[in-house]
Short mmCIF file of C-alpha atoms in Angstrom, two decimals:
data_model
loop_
_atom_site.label_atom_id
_atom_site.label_comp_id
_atom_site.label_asym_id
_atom_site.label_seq_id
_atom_site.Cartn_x
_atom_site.Cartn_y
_atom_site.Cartn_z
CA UNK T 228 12.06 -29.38 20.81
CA UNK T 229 10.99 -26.62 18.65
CA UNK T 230 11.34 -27.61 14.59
CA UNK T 231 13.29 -24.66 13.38
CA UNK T 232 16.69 -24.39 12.18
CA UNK T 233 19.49 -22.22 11.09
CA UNK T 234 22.44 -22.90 9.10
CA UNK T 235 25.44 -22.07 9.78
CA UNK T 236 25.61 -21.84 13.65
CA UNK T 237 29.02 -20.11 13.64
CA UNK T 238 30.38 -18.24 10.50
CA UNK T 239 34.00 -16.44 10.14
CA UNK T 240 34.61 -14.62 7.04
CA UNK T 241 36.18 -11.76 5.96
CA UNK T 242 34.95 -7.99 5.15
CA UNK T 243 33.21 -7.47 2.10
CA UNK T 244 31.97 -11.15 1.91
CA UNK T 245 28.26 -11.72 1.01
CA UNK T 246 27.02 -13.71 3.48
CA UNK T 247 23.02 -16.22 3.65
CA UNK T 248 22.09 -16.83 7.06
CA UNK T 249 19.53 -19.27 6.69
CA UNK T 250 16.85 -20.22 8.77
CA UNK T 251 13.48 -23.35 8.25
CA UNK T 252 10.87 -24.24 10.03
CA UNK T 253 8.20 -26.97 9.91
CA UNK T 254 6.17 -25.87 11.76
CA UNK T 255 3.62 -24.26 9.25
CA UNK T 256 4.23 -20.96 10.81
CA UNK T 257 3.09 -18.01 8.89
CA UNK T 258 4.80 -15.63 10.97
CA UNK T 259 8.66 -15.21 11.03
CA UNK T 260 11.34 -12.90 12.73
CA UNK T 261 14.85 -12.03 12.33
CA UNK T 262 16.70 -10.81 15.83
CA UNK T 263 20.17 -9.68 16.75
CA UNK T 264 22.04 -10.10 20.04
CA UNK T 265 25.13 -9.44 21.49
CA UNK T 266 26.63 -11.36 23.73
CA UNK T 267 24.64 -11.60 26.73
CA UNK T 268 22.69 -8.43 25.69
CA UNK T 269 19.05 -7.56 25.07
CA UNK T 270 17.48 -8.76 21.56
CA UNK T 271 16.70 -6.17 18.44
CA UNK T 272 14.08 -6.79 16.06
CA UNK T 273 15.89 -6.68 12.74
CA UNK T 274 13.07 -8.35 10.06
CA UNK T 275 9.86 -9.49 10.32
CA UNK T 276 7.25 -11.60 8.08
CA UNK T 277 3.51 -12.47 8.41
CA UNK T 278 3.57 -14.42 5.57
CA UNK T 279 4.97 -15.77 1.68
CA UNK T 280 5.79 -12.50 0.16
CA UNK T 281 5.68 -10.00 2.79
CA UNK T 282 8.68 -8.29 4.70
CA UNK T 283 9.04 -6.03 6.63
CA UNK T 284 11.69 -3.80 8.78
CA UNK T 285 12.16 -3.95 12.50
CA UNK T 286 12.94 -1.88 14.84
CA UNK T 287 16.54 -2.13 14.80
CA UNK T 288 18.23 -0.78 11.44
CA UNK T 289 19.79 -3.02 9.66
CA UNK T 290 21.83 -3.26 6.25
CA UNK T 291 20.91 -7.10 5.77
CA UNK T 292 17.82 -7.78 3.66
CA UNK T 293 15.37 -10.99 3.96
CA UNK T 294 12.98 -12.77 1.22
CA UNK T 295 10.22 -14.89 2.44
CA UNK T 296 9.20 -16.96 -1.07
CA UNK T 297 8.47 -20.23 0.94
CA UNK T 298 6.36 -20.39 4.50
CA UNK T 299 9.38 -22.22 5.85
CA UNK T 300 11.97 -20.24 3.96
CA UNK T 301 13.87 -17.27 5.87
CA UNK T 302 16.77 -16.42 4.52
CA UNK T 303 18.74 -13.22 5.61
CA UNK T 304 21.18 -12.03 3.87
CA UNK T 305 24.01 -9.52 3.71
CA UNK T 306 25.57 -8.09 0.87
CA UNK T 307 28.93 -6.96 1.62
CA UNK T 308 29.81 -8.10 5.61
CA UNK T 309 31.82 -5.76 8.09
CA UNK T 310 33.33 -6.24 11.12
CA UNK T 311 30.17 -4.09 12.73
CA UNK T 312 27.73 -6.94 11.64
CA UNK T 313 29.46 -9.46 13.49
CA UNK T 314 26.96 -10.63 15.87
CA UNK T 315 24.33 -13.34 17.43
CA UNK T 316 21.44 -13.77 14.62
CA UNK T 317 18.24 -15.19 16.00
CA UNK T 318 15.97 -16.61 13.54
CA UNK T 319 11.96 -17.01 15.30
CA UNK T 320 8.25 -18.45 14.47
CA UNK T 321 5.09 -17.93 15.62
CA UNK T 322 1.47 -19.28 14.61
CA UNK T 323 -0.71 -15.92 12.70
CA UNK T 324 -3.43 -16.40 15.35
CA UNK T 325 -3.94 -16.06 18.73
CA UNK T 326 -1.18 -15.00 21.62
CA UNK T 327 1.40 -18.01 20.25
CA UNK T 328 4.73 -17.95 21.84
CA UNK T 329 7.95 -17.51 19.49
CA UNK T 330 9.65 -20.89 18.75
CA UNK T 331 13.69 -20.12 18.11
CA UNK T 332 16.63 -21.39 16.36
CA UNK T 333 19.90 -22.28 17.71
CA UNK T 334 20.82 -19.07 16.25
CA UNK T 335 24.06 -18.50 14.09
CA UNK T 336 27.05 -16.25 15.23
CA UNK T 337 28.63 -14.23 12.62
CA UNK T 338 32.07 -12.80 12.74
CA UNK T 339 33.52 -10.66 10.44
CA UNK T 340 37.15 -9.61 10.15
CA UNK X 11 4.61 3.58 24.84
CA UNK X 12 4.23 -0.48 25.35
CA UNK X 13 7.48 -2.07 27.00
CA UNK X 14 8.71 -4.30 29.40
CA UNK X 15 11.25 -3.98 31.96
CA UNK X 16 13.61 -5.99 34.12
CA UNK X 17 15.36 -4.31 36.51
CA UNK X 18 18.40 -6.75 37.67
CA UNK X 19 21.11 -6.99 35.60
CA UNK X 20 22.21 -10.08 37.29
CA UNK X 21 20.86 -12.48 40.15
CA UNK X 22 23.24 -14.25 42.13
CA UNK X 23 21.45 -17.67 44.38
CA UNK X 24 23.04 -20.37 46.45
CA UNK X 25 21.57 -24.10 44.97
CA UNK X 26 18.40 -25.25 47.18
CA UNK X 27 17.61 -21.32 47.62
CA UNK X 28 14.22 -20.11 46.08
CA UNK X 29 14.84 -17.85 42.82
CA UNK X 30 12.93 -14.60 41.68
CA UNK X 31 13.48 -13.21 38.20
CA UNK X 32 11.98 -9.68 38.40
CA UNK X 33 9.66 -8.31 35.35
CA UNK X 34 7.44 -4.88 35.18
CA UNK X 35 5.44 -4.10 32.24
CA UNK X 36 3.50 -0.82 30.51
CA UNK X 37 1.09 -2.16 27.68
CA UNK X 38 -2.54 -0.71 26.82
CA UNK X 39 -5.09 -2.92 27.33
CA UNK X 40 -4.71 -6.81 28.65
CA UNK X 41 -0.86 -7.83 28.88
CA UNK X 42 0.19 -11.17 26.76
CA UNK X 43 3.15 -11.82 28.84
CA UNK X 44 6.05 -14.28 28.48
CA UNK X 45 9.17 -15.24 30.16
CA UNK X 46 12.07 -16.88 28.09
CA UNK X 47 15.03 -18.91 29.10
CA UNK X 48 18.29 -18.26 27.08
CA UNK X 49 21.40 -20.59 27.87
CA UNK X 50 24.88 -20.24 26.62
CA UNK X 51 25.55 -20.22 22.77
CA UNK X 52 21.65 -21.51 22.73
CA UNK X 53 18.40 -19.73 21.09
CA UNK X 54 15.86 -18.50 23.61
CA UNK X 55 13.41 -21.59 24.92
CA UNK X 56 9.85 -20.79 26.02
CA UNK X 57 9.35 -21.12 29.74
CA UNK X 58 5.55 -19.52 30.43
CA UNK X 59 2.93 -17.19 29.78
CA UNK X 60 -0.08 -15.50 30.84
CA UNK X 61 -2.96 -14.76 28.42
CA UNK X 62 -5.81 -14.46 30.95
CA UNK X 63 -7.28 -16.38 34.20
CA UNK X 64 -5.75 -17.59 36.75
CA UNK X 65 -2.32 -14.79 37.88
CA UNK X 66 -0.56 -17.86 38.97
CA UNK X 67 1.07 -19.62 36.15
CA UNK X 68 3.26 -22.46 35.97
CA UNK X 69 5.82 -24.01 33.18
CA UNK X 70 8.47 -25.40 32.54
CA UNK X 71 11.32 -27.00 34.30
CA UNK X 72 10.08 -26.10 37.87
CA UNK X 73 9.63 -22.09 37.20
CA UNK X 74 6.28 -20.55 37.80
CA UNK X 75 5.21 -16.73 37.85
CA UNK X 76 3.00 -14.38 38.75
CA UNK X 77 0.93 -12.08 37.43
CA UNK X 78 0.19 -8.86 39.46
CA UNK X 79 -2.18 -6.24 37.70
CA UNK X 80 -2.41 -3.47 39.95
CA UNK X 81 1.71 -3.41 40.66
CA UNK X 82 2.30 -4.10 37.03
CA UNK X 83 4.65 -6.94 37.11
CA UNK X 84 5.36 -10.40 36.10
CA UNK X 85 7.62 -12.19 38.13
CA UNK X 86 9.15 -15.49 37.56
CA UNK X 87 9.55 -17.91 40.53
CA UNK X 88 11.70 -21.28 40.97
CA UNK X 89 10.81 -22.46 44.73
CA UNK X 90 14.30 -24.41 44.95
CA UNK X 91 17.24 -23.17 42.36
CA UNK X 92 19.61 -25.49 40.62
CA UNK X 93 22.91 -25.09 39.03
CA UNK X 94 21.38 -25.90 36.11
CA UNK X 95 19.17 -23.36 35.95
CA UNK X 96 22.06 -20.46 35.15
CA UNK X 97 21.29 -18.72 32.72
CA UNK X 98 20.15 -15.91 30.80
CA UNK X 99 16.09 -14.65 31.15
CA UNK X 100 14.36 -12.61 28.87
CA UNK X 101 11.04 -11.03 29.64
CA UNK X 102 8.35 -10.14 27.37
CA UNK X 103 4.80 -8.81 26.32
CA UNK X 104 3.66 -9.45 22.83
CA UNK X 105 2.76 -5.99 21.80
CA UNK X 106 -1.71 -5.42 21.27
CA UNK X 107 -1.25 -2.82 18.52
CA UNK X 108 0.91 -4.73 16.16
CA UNK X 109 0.30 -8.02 14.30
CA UNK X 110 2.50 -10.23 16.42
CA UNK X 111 5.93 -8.15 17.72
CA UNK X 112 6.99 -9.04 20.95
CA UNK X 113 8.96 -6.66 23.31
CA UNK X 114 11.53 -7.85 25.11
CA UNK X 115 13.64 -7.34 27.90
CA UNK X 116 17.16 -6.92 28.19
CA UNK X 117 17.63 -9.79 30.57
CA UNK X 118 18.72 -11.09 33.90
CA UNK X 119 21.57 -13.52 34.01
CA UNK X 120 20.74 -16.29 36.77
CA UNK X 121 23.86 -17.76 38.20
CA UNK X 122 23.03 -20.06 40.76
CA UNK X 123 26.40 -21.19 42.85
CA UNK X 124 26.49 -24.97 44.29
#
């Protein structure tokens, strides 16, 4: 079993809720990644980190922002939720070197009314 | 551009009947390939993955693939199918011009029928 969690795994709230989607791992991993999925559909790349302090974008725009102040620490948040951010969030690790495989959370599914 | 592509939607397999996930990829230079295992209301769980040597390479829970350079693919191979093994697969290369970003497929959903 991989050692990386997020919290919660299924969220309801209501539009123009801030929201903290948060995601550990003990792993020691310096990289981190943030992906969303719809149901049964392919995964984006929202956020990405190589490290305590760095941050960066994916591929797939998103209006959520992340902080990485802790190696295990990967907290995404949004600032005002809508209905078009409900969705599957997939929190990931990997080791910095070498060809490492991604390690996932459970992931947490956000609604928003 | 780098990318990886499966081209079933969905695979439908009677239990006892050998399985085949199809995978194609386009990357420059060697391919870091990957397959993933996703099942219901689950994160994704690491199956395999070819790095280099031997094309034939086996993981976890039964499934083994193969890696085919001149036909560009990386198909994933379960010699008997279970029920069990429904569920959704995601291919992937881990891109050679970026730090550590993985490409990934937009998956095949397994349903294997008793």
């Amino acid at each position: 079993e991989a050692d990386i969690y997020q919290t919660p795994r299924y969220l309801v709230i209501g539009t123009g809720k801030k929201i903290t989607l948060e995601c550990s791992q003990t792993m020691g991993h310096d990289k981190m990644y943030w992906y969303q999925q719809d149901p049964g559909m392919e995964l984006h790349l929202i956020h990405y980190s190589y490290g305590v302090n760095s941050t960066e974008k994916g591929d797939l725009s998103s209006e959520s922002t992340v902080s990485r102040i802790r190696t295990e620490h990967f907290p995404l948040t949004l600032e005002s939720a809508r209905p078009s951010h409900t969705s599957q969030y997939l929190c990931a690790s990997s080791e910095y070197q070498g060809t490492g495989e991604l390690f996932f959370g459970e992931g947490s599914r956000l609604t928003v009314l | 551009a780098q990318s990886v592509a499966q081209p079933e939607d969905q695979v439908n397999v009677a239990e006892g009947n050998p399985l085949t996930v199809k995978c194609t990829y386009s990357v420059s230079g060697n391919p870091y390939l990957f397959w993933y295992v996703q099942y219901p209301n689950r994160g994704l769980q690491f199956l395999l993955k070819y790095i280099t040597g031997d094309n034939l390479v086996k993981g976890s829970y039964g499934f083994e693939a193969e890696f085919n350079k001149s036909q560009t693919s990386f198909h994933l191979k379960k010699p008997s199918a279970l029920v069990s093994d429904s569920a959704l697969y995601f291919c992937a290369v881990l891109l050679t011009d970026s730090w550590g970003k993985f490409q990934f497929g937009a998956g095949t959903q397994v349903v294997v029928t008793p």
